[in-house]
Protein backbone atom coordinates (compact mmCIF):
# COMPACT_ATOMS: atom_id res chain seq x y z
CA UNK A 1 0.00 0.00 0.00
CA UNK A 2 0.91 3.67 -0.12
CA UNK A 3 1.46 3.99 3.60
CA UNK A 4 1.20 2.16 6.90
CA UNK A 5 -2.41 1.28 7.64
CA UNK A 6 -3.76 0.56 11.12
CA UNK A 7 -7.18 -0.78 11.98
CA UNK A 8 -9.37 -0.04 13.75
CA UNK A 9 -8.70 3.66 14.20
CA UNK A 10 -10.62 3.59 17.48
CA UNK A 11 -11.40 0.71 19.80
CA UNK A 12 -13.50 0.92 22.94
CA UNK A 13 -13.60 -2.15 25.13
CA UNK A 14 -14.45 -3.18 28.65
CA UNK A 15 -11.96 -4.09 31.32
CA UNK A 16 -11.03 -7.76 31.10
CA UNK A 17 -11.80 -8.17 27.39
CA UNK A 18 -9.43 -9.32 24.64
CA UNK A 19 -8.49 -6.99 21.76
CA UNK A 20 -6.55 -7.28 18.53
CA UNK A 21 -4.97 -4.35 16.74
CA UNK A 22 -3.86 -4.70 13.14
CA UNK A 23 -0.98 -3.11 11.24
CA UNK A 24 -0.47 -3.31 7.48
CA UNK A 25 3.03 -2.01 6.70
CA UNK A 26 4.39 -0.48 3.53
CA UNK A 27 4.90 -3.22 0.97
CA UNK A 28 8.45 -4.57 1.01
CA UNK A 29 9.38 -3.20 4.42
CA UNK A 30 10.99 -5.98 6.44
CA UNK A 31 11.13 -4.12 9.77
CA UNK A 32 7.98 -3.45 11.78
CA UNK A 33 7.68 -1.71 15.14
CA UNK A 34 4.86 -1.35 17.65
CA UNK A 35 4.81 1.63 20.02
CA UNK A 36 2.39 2.89 22.65
CA UNK A 37 1.79 6.58 23.18
CA UNK A 38 0.06 8.01 26.23
CA UNK A 39 -1.30 11.54 26.33
CA UNK A 40 1.45 14.14 26.44
CA UNK A 41 4.20 11.55 26.06
CA UNK A 42 6.42 10.36 23.26
CA UNK A 43 5.90 6.89 21.79
CA UNK A 44 7.21 4.04 23.92
CA UNK A 45 8.71 1.00 22.22
CA UNK A 46 6.88 -2.32 22.55
CA UNK A 47 8.24 -4.79 20.00
CA UNK A 48 10.33 -4.94 16.82
CA UNK A 49 9.96 -7.52 14.03
CA UNK A 50 12.51 -8.28 11.36
CA UNK A 51 10.60 -10.37 8.85
CA UNK A 52 8.43 -12.91 10.64
CA UNK A 53 10.42 -13.03 13.85
CA UNK A 54 10.26 -10.78 16.89
CA UNK A 55 13.83 -9.51 17.05
CA UNK A 56 13.24 -7.50 20.22
CA UNK A 57 10.18 -7.78 22.48
CA UNK A 58 11.77 -6.15 25.51
CA UNK A 59 9.23 -3.32 25.53
CA UNK A 60 6.15 -5.49 26.06
CA UNK A 61 4.95 -4.51 29.56
CA UNK A 62 3.77 -7.97 30.65
CA UNK A 63 2.56 -11.32 29.36
CA UNK A 64 -0.91 -9.96 28.55
CA UNK A 65 0.66 -8.38 25.47
CA UNK A 66 1.63 -10.44 22.45
CA UNK A 67 2.29 -9.68 18.79
CA UNK A 68 2.63 -11.79 15.66
CA UNK A 69 3.69 -11.30 12.07
CA UNK A 70 3.23 -14.76 10.54
CA UNK A 71 3.95 -13.95 6.91
CA UNK A 72 6.34 -11.08 7.36
CA UNK A 73 3.88 -8.39 6.36
CA UNK A 74 0.70 -7.73 8.40
CA UNK A 75 1.16 -7.73 12.16
CA UNK A 76 -1.38 -8.10 14.95
CA UNK A 77 -0.90 -6.80 18.48
CA UNK A 78 -2.97 -8.82 20.93
CA UNK A 79 -3.89 -7.70 24.44
CA UNK A 80 -5.55 -10.12 26.86
CA UNK A 81 -7.55 -9.20 29.96
CA UNK A 82 -7.37 -5.49 29.17
CA UNK A 83 -6.93 -3.03 32.02
CA UNK A 84 -7.78 0.67 32.19
CA UNK A 85 -4.06 1.44 32.20
CA UNK A 86 -3.78 -0.06 28.71
CA UNK A 87 -5.70 2.90 27.30
CA UNK A 88 -3.41 4.72 24.87
CA UNK A 89 -2.72 5.21 21.19
CA UNK A 90 -0.97 2.20 19.71
CA UNK A 91 1.29 3.13 16.80
CA UNK A 92 2.84 0.92 14.19
CA UNK A 93 5.84 1.83 12.04
CA UNK A 94 7.60 0.06 9.21
CA UNK A 95 11.05 0.51 7.72
CA UNK A 96 13.34 -0.86 5.05
CA UNK A 97 15.93 -1.37 7.79
CA UNK A 98 17.54 -4.82 7.69
CA UNK A 99 19.95 -4.50 10.59
CA UNK A 100 23.70 -4.27 10.64
CA UNK A 101 25.51 -6.81 8.49
CA UNK A 102 28.72 -8.60 9.58
CA UNK A 103 31.70 -6.34 9.09
CA UNK A 104 29.65 -3.15 9.01
CA UNK A 105 30.87 -0.61 11.54
CA UNK A 106 27.92 1.70 11.11
CA UNK A 107 24.24 0.89 11.10
CA UNK A 108 22.09 1.52 8.01
CA UNK A 109 19.48 4.21 7.91
CA UNK A 110 16.33 3.34 9.79
CA UNK A 111 13.71 5.76 8.55
CA UNK A 112 10.45 4.76 10.18
CA UNK A 113 7.09 5.39 8.57
CA UNK A 114 4.19 5.52 10.99
CA UNK A 115 0.53 4.70 10.71
CA UNK A 116 -2.16 6.95 12.17
CA UNK A 117 -2.53 4.68 15.18
CA UNK A 118 -5.32 2.88 17.01
CA UNK A 119 -6.78 4.74 19.97
CA UNK A 120 -7.66 2.11 22.58
CA UNK A 121 -10.01 3.03 25.39
CA UNK A 122 -10.60 0.51 28.16
CA UNK A 123 -13.65 1.36 30.24
CA UNK B 1 18.40 2.97 29.02
CA UNK B 2 18.52 5.91 26.65
CA UNK B 3 16.82 9.03 28.03
CA UNK B 4 15.75 11.66 25.51
CA UNK B 5 14.81 15.15 26.64
CA UNK B 6 13.31 17.93 24.56
CA UNK B 7 13.34 21.59 25.46
CA UNK B 8 11.18 23.64 25.42
CA UNK B 9 8.01 21.61 25.98
CA UNK B 10 5.98 24.30 24.22
CA UNK B 11 6.84 27.24 22.02
CA UNK B 12 4.75 30.00 20.50
CA UNK B 13 6.23 32.30 17.86
CA UNK B 14 4.98 34.85 15.32
CA UNK B 15 4.94 33.86 11.69
CA UNK B 16 8.23 34.41 9.87
CA UNK B 17 10.46 33.87 12.87
CA UNK B 18 13.39 31.44 12.81
CA UNK B 19 13.43 28.98 15.67
CA UNK B 20 15.45 26.18 17.23
CA UNK B 21 14.17 23.06 18.96
CA UNK B 22 16.51 21.17 21.23
CA UNK B 23 16.95 17.47 21.89
CA UNK B 24 19.42 15.84 24.27
CA UNK B 25 20.16 12.18 24.91
CA UNK B 26 22.10 10.42 27.64
CA UNK B 27 23.76 7.61 25.67
CA UNK B 28 25.93 9.05 22.91
CA UNK B 29 26.50 5.65 21.26
CA UNK B 30 23.78 6.11 18.69
CA UNK B 31 23.51 5.23 15.04
CA UNK B 32 20.36 7.05 13.94
CA UNK B 33 18.69 10.21 15.22
CA UNK B 34 15.36 11.09 13.68
CA UNK B 35 13.11 14.13 13.91
CA UNK B 36 9.37 13.67 13.49
CA UNK B 37 6.34 15.87 13.26
CA UNK B 38 3.01 14.86 14.83
CA UNK B 39 -0.26 16.61 14.13
CA UNK B 40 -3.15 16.25 16.62
CA UNK B 41 -4.76 12.82 16.41
CA UNK B 42 -2.34 11.68 13.73
CA UNK B 43 0.68 9.44 13.47
CA UNK B 44 4.25 10.63 13.12
CA UNK B 45 5.79 11.97 9.94
CA UNK B 46 9.53 11.61 9.49
CA UNK B 47 11.22 14.94 8.79
CA UNK B 48 14.95 14.26 8.88
CA UNK B 49 17.25 11.40 9.85
CA UNK B 50 20.89 11.92 10.76
CA UNK B 51 23.24 8.99 10.92
CA UNK B 52 26.04 8.93 13.49
CA UNK B 53 28.68 9.65 10.85
CA UNK B 54 26.86 12.82 9.77
CA UNK B 55 26.70 16.25 11.39
CA UNK B 56 23.58 17.65 9.78
CA UNK B 57 20.77 17.11 7.32
CA UNK B 58 18.67 19.68 5.48
CA UNK B 59 15.26 19.54 3.87
CA UNK B 60 13.73 22.77 2.63
CA UNK B 61 13.36 25.17 5.57
CA UNK B 62 14.44 22.49 8.05
CA UNK B 63 17.98 21.79 9.22
CA UNK B 64 18.88 19.20 11.83
CA UNK B 65 22.30 18.98 13.42
CA UNK B 66 23.87 16.28 15.55
CA UNK B 67 26.66 16.50 18.12
CA UNK B 68 27.12 12.95 19.36
CA UNK B 69 29.89 13.73 21.83
CA UNK B 70 27.72 16.19 23.74
CA UNK B 71 24.53 14.15 23.27
CA UNK B 72 22.62 16.89 21.48
CA UNK B 73 20.64 17.54 18.36
CA UNK B 74 18.86 20.65 17.20
CA UNK B 75 16.12 21.23 14.65
CA UNK B 76 16.24 24.63 13.03
CA UNK B 77 13.12 25.90 11.28
CA UNK B 78 13.57 28.93 9.07
CA UNK B 79 10.85 31.47 8.29
CA UNK B 80 8.18 29.67 10.30
CA UNK B 81 4.65 29.39 8.90
CA UNK B 82 1.30 28.66 10.60
CA UNK B 83 1.33 25.27 8.85
CA UNK B 84 4.41 24.37 10.89
CA UNK B 85 2.26 24.25 14.02
CA UNK B 86 2.53 20.70 15.39
CA UNK B 87 4.42 18.65 17.97
CA UNK B 88 8.01 17.88 17.05
CA UNK B 89 9.59 14.71 18.42
CA UNK B 90 13.15 13.47 18.29
CA UNK B 91 14.17 9.86 18.69
CA UNK B 92 17.41 7.93 18.74
CA UNK B 93 18.48 4.31 18.72
CA UNK B 94 21.55 3.00 20.57
CA UNK B 95 24.28 0.54 19.72
CA UNK B 96 22.79 -2.04 22.08
CA UNK B 97 19.47 -2.44 20.30
CA UNK B 98 17.29 -1.56 17.35
CA UNK B 99 14.51 0.24 19.18
CA UNK B 100 14.06 3.99 19.10
CA UNK B 101 13.74 6.10 22.24
CA UNK B 102 11.55 9.18 21.95
CA UNK B 103 11.44 12.50 23.73
CA UNK B 104 8.15 13.95 24.95
CA UNK B 105 8.13 16.51 22.16
CA UNK B 106 7.97 20.27 21.68
CA UNK B 107 4.54 21.66 20.90
CA UNK B 108 5.00 24.49 18.39
CA UNK B 109 2.41 27.15 17.62
CA UNK B 110 3.12 29.64 14.83
CA UNK B 111 0.84 32.67 15.12
CA UNK B 112 -0.29 34.28 11.84
mmCIF file of C-alpha atoms in Angstrom:
data_model
loop_
_atom_site.group_PDB
_atom_site.id
_atom_site.type_symbol
_atom_site.label_atom_id
_atom_site.label_comp_id
_atom_site.label_asym_id
_atom_site.label_seq_id
_atom_site.Cartn_x
_atom_site.Cartn_y
_atom_site.Cartn_z
ATOM 1 C CA UNK A 1 0.000 0.000 0.000
ATOM 2 C CA UNK A 2 0.914 3.674 -0.122
ATOM 3 C CA UNK A 3 1.462 3.989 3.595
ATOM 4 C CA UNK A 4 1.197 2.164 6.902
ATOM 5 C CA UNK A 5 -2.412 1.280 7.640
ATOM 6 C CA UNK A 6 -3.760 0.558 11.116
ATOM 7 C CA UNK A 7 -7.177 -0.782 11.975
ATOM 8 C CA UNK A 8 -9.366 -0.044 13.750
ATOM 9 C CA UNK A 9 -8.705 3.664 14.200
ATOM 10 C CA UNK A 10 -10.620 3.593 17.481
ATOM 11 C CA UNK A 11 -11.401 0.712 19.804
ATOM 12 C CA UNK A 12 -13.499 0.917 22.936
ATOM 13 C CA UNK A 13 -13.603 -2.151 25.129
ATOM 14 C CA UNK A 14 -14.451 -3.178 28.653
ATOM 15 C CA UNK A 15 -11.961 -4.094 31.320
ATOM 16 C CA UNK A 16 -11.034 -7.762 31.100
ATOM 17 C CA UNK A 17 -11.797 -8.167 27.389
ATOM 18 C CA UNK A 18 -9.426 -9.315 24.642
ATOM 19 C CA UNK A 19 -8.491 -6.995 21.761
ATOM 20 C CA UNK A 20 -6.549 -7.281 18.528
ATOM 21 C CA UNK A 21 -4.974 -4.351 16.735
ATOM 22 C CA UNK A 22 -3.857 -4.700 13.140
ATOM 23 C CA UNK A 23 -0.982 -3.108 11.243
ATOM 24 C CA UNK A 24 -0.473 -3.314 7.483
ATOM 25 C CA UNK A 25 3.033 -2.008 6.701
ATOM 26 C CA UNK A 26 4.394 -0.482 3.530
ATOM 27 C CA UNK A 27 4.900 -3.223 0.969
ATOM 28 C CA UNK A 28 8.448 -4.569 1.006
ATOM 29 C CA UNK A 29 9.380 -3.199 4.420
ATOM 30 C CA UNK A 30 10.986 -5.978 6.436
ATOM 31 C CA UNK A 31 11.129 -4.119 9.765
ATOM 32 C CA UNK A 32 7.980 -3.449 11.776
ATOM 33 C CA UNK A 33 7.684 -1.711 15.145
ATOM 34 C CA UNK A 34 4.865 -1.346 17.645
ATOM 35 C CA UNK A 35 4.813 1.632 20.015
ATOM 36 C CA UNK A 36 2.390 2.886 22.646
ATOM 37 C CA UNK A 37 1.793 6.585 23.179
ATOM 38 C CA UNK A 38 0.063 8.005 26.227
ATOM 39 C CA UNK A 39 -1.300 11.540 26.335
ATOM 40 C CA UNK A 40 1.455 14.139 26.436
ATOM 41 C CA UNK A 41 4.202 11.547 26.063
ATOM 42 C CA UNK A 42 6.415 10.359 23.264
ATOM 43 C CA UNK A 43 5.905 6.893 21.787
ATOM 44 C CA UNK A 44 7.206 4.045 23.925
ATOM 45 C CA UNK A 45 8.710 1.003 22.221
ATOM 46 C CA UNK A 46 6.879 -2.324 22.549
ATOM 47 C CA UNK A 47 8.243 -4.793 20.001
ATOM 48 C CA UNK A 48 10.329 -4.944 16.817
ATOM 49 C CA UNK A 49 9.959 -7.516 14.032
ATOM 50 C CA UNK A 50 12.506 -8.279 11.364
ATOM 51 C CA UNK A 51 10.595 -10.370 8.849
ATOM 52 C CA UNK A 52 8.432 -12.911 10.644
ATOM 53 C CA UNK A 53 10.424 -13.028 13.850
ATOM 54 C CA UNK A 54 10.257 -10.780 16.892
ATOM 55 C CA UNK A 55 13.831 -9.511 17.050
ATOM 56 C CA UNK A 56 13.235 -7.502 20.222
ATOM 57 C CA UNK A 57 10.183 -7.781 22.477
ATOM 58 C CA UNK A 58 11.772 -6.152 25.505
ATOM 59 C CA UNK A 59 9.226 -3.324 25.531
ATOM 60 C CA UNK A 60 6.151 -5.488 26.062
ATOM 61 C CA UNK A 61 4.949 -4.511 29.557
ATOM 62 C CA UNK A 62 3.771 -7.968 30.651
ATOM 63 C CA UNK A 63 2.560 -11.317 29.357
ATOM 64 C CA UNK A 64 -0.905 -9.961 28.552
ATOM 65 C CA UNK A 65 0.657 -8.385 25.467
ATOM 66 C CA UNK A 66 1.629 -10.441 22.448
ATOM 67 C CA UNK A 67 2.290 -9.683 18.787
ATOM 68 C CA UNK A 68 2.628 -11.792 15.661
ATOM 69 C CA UNK A 69 3.688 -11.300 12.069
ATOM 70 C CA UNK A 70 3.232 -14.762 10.543
ATOM 71 C CA UNK A 71 3.954 -13.950 6.909
ATOM 72 C CA UNK A 72 6.344 -11.080 7.365
ATOM 73 C CA UNK A 73 3.877 -8.387 6.360
ATOM 74 C CA UNK A 74 0.705 -7.735 8.396
ATOM 75 C CA UNK A 75 1.158 -7.729 12.158
ATOM 76 C CA UNK A 76 -1.380 -8.104 14.950
ATOM 77 C CA UNK A 77 -0.901 -6.803 18.478
ATOM 78 C CA UNK A 78 -2.973 -8.816 20.933
ATOM 79 C CA UNK A 79 -3.895 -7.699 24.435
ATOM 80 C CA UNK A 80 -5.547 -10.115 26.856
ATOM 81 C CA UNK A 81 -7.551 -9.197 29.959
ATOM 82 C CA UNK A 82 -7.374 -5.490 29.168
ATOM 83 C CA UNK A 83 -6.926 -3.026 32.015
ATOM 84 C CA UNK A 84 -7.784 0.669 32.187
ATOM 85 C CA UNK A 85 -4.063 1.444 32.199
ATOM 86 C CA UNK A 86 -3.783 -0.060 28.708
ATOM 87 C CA UNK A 87 -5.700 2.901 27.302
ATOM 88 C CA UNK A 88 -3.406 4.720 24.875
ATOM 89 C CA UNK A 89 -2.723 5.210 21.188
ATOM 90 C CA UNK A 90 -0.974 2.199 19.705
ATOM 91 C CA UNK A 91 1.287 3.131 16.805
ATOM 92 C CA UNK A 92 2.844 0.920 14.187
ATOM 93 C CA UNK A 93 5.844 1.833 12.043
ATOM 94 C CA UNK A 94 7.603 0.060 9.214
ATOM 95 C CA UNK A 95 11.047 0.514 7.725
ATOM 96 C CA UNK A 96 13.343 -0.861 5.047
ATOM 97 C CA UNK A 97 15.927 -1.370 7.795
ATOM 98 C CA UNK A 98 17.539 -4.819 7.686
ATOM 99 C CA UNK A 99 19.954 -4.503 10.588
ATOM 100 C CA UNK A 100 23.699 -4.272 10.638
ATOM 101 C CA UNK A 101 25.514 -6.813 8.490
ATOM 102 C CA UNK A 102 28.716 -8.604 9.584
ATOM 103 C CA UNK A 103 31.696 -6.340 9.091
ATOM 104 C CA UNK A 104 29.649 -3.147 9.006
ATOM 105 C CA UNK A 105 30.873 -0.605 11.542
ATOM 106 C CA UNK A 106 27.915 1.698 11.108
ATOM 107 C CA UNK A 107 24.240 0.894 11.100
ATOM 108 C CA UNK A 108 22.091 1.517 8.011
ATOM 109 C CA UNK A 109 19.477 4.214 7.914
ATOM 110 C CA UNK A 110 16.332 3.342 9.793
ATOM 111 C CA UNK A 111 13.710 5.761 8.548
ATOM 112 C CA UNK A 112 10.455 4.759 10.180
ATOM 113 C CA UNK A 113 7.092 5.392 8.569
ATOM 114 C CA UNK A 114 4.188 5.518 10.986
ATOM 115 C CA UNK A 115 0.530 4.704 10.707
ATOM 116 C CA UNK A 116 -2.160 6.953 12.166
ATOM 117 C CA UNK A 117 -2.526 4.682 15.185
ATOM 118 C CA UNK A 118 -5.319 2.885 17.012
ATOM 119 C CA UNK A 119 -6.784 4.738 19.969
ATOM 120 C CA UNK A 120 -7.665 2.110 22.578
ATOM 121 C CA UNK A 121 -10.012 3.030 25.385
ATOM 122 C CA UNK A 122 -10.599 0.515 28.163
ATOM 123 C CA UNK A 123 -13.650 1.360 30.243
ATOM 124 C CA UNK B 1 18.405 2.967 29.023
ATOM 125 C CA UNK B 2 18.517 5.909 26.648
ATOM 126 C CA UNK B 3 16.815 9.027 28.028
ATOM 127 C CA UNK B 4 15.747 11.655 25.505
ATOM 128 C CA UNK B 5 14.813 15.153 26.636
ATOM 129 C CA UNK B 6 13.312 17.932 24.559
ATOM 130 C CA UNK B 7 13.344 21.595 25.462
ATOM 131 C CA UNK B 8 11.183 23.638 25.417
ATOM 132 C CA UNK B 9 8.010 21.614 25.981
ATOM 133 C CA UNK B 10 5.985 24.298 24.225
ATOM 134 C CA UNK B 11 6.844 27.244 22.021
ATOM 135 C CA UNK B 12 4.746 29.997 20.502
ATOM 136 C CA UNK B 13 6.231 32.295 17.861
ATOM 137 C CA UNK B 14 4.976 34.847 15.324
ATOM 138 C CA UNK B 15 4.940 33.864 11.691
ATOM 139 C CA UNK B 16 8.234 34.413 9.873
ATOM 140 C CA UNK B 17 10.464 33.872 12.869
ATOM 141 C CA UNK B 18 13.387 31.445 12.806
ATOM 142 C CA UNK B 19 13.428 28.977 15.673
ATOM 143 C CA UNK B 20 15.454 26.181 17.233
ATOM 144 C CA UNK B 21 14.165 23.063 18.960
ATOM 145 C CA UNK B 22 16.514 21.173 21.231
ATOM 146 C CA UNK B 23 16.952 17.469 21.886
ATOM 147 C CA UNK B 24 19.422 15.839 24.269
ATOM 148 C CA UNK B 25 20.160 12.176 24.905
ATOM 149 C CA UNK B 26 22.100 10.420 27.640
ATOM 150 C CA UNK B 27 23.765 7.609 25.669
ATOM 151 C CA UNK B 28 25.934 9.047 22.909
ATOM 152 C CA UNK B 29 26.501 5.648 21.264
ATOM 153 C CA UNK B 30 23.777 6.106 18.686
ATOM 154 C CA UNK B 31 23.506 5.228 15.036
ATOM 155 C CA UNK B 32 20.359 7.051 13.944
ATOM 156 C CA UNK B 33 18.689 10.206 15.215
ATOM 157 C CA UNK B 34 15.359 11.085 13.683
ATOM 158 C CA UNK B 35 13.110 14.134 13.912
ATOM 159 C CA UNK B 36 9.371 13.669 13.491
ATOM 160 C CA UNK B 37 6.338 15.868 13.260
ATOM 161 C CA UNK B 38 3.014 14.863 14.830
ATOM 162 C CA UNK B 39 -0.261 16.615 14.131
ATOM 163 C CA UNK B 40 -3.148 16.252 16.620
ATOM 164 C CA UNK B 41 -4.760 12.825 16.406
ATOM 165 C CA UNK B 42 -2.345 11.679 13.731
ATOM 166 C CA UNK B 43 0.684 9.441 13.470
ATOM 167 C CA UNK B 44 4.253 10.632 13.122
ATOM 168 C CA UNK B 45 5.790 11.972 9.936
ATOM 169 C CA UNK B 46 9.531 11.606 9.492
ATOM 170 C CA UNK B 47 11.225 14.936 8.794
ATOM 171 C CA UNK B 48 14.949 14.261 8.882
ATOM 172 C CA UNK B 49 17.253 11.399 9.846
ATOM 173 C CA UNK B 50 20.890 11.920 10.761
ATOM 174 C CA UNK B 51 23.244 8.990 10.915
ATOM 175 C CA UNK B 52 26.043 8.934 13.493
ATOM 176 C CA UNK B 53 28.679 9.648 10.854
ATOM 177 C CA UNK B 54 26.857 12.819 9.772
ATOM 178 C CA UNK B 55 26.698 16.249 11.392
ATOM 179 C CA UNK B 56 23.583 17.649 9.777
ATOM 180 C CA UNK B 57 20.769 17.107 7.322
ATOM 181 C CA UNK B 58 18.672 19.676 5.480
ATOM 182 C CA UNK B 59 15.264 19.539 3.873
ATOM 183 C CA UNK B 60 13.726 22.770 2.634
ATOM 184 C CA UNK B 61 13.365 25.168 5.566
ATOM 185 C CA UNK B 62 14.444 22.487 8.051
ATOM 186 C CA UNK B 63 17.982 21.794 9.220
ATOM 187 C CA UNK B 64 18.878 19.202 11.827
ATOM 188 C CA UNK B 65 22.297 18.976 13.416
ATOM 189 C CA UNK B 66 23.872 16.280 15.549
ATOM 190 C CA UNK B 67 26.664 16.504 18.124
ATOM 191 C CA UNK B 68 27.124 12.952 19.358
ATOM 192 C CA UNK B 69 29.887 13.730 21.830
ATOM 193 C CA UNK B 70 27.718 16.185 23.738
ATOM 194 C CA UNK B 71 24.533 14.153 23.265
ATOM 195 C CA UNK B 72 22.619 16.895 21.483
ATOM 196 C CA UNK B 73 20.638 17.536 18.357
ATOM 197 C CA UNK B 74 18.864 20.652 17.202
ATOM 198 C CA UNK B 75 16.123 21.225 14.651
ATOM 199 C CA UNK B 76 16.239 24.627 13.034
ATOM 200 C CA UNK B 77 13.116 25.904 11.283
ATOM 201 C CA UNK B 78 13.574 28.931 9.069
ATOM 202 C CA UNK B 79 10.853 31.473 8.286
ATOM 203 C CA UNK B 80 8.179 29.672 10.296
ATOM 204 C CA UNK B 81 4.646 29.391 8.902
ATOM 205 C CA UNK B 82 1.299 28.660 10.598
ATOM 206 C CA UNK B 83 1.329 25.273 8.851
ATOM 207 C CA UNK B 84 4.408 24.370 10.886
ATOM 208 C CA UNK B 85 2.258 24.246 14.021
ATOM 209 C CA UNK B 86 2.532 20.701 15.386
ATOM 210 C CA UNK B 87 4.424 18.654 17.965
ATOM 211 C CA UNK B 88 8.007 17.876 17.048
ATOM 212 C CA UNK B 89 9.591 14.712 18.421
ATOM 213 C CA UNK B 90 13.147 13.472 18.291
ATOM 214 C CA UNK B 91 14.171 9.859 18.692
ATOM 215 C CA UNK B 92 17.414 7.929 18.738
ATOM 216 C CA UNK B 93 18.482 4.313 18.715
ATOM 217 C CA UNK B 94 21.555 2.997 20.573
ATOM 218 C CA UNK B 95 24.280 0.543 19.723
ATOM 219 C CA UNK B 96 22.792 -2.044 22.077
ATOM 220 C CA UNK B 97 19.471 -2.444 20.299
ATOM 221 C CA UNK B 98 17.289 -1.559 17.352
ATOM 222 C CA UNK B 99 14.511 0.242 19.178
ATOM 223 C CA UNK B 100 14.061 3.985 19.100
ATOM 224 C CA UNK B 101 13.739 6.105 22.239
ATOM 225 C CA UNK B 102 11.545 9.177 21.951
ATOM 226 C CA UNK B 103 11.444 12.495 23.732
ATOM 227 C CA UNK B 104 8.151 13.952 24.948
ATOM 228 C CA UNK B 105 8.135 16.509 22.158
ATOM 229 C CA UNK B 106 7.974 20.265 21.680
ATOM 230 C CA UNK B 107 4.540 21.662 20.895
ATOM 231 C CA UNK B 108 5.000 24.490 18.388
ATOM 232 C CA UNK B 109 2.410 27.150 17.619
ATOM 233 C CA UNK B 110 3.119 29.645 14.835
ATOM 234 C CA UNK B 111 0.843 32.668 15.115
ATOM 235 C CA UNK B 112 -0.286 34.282 11.835
#
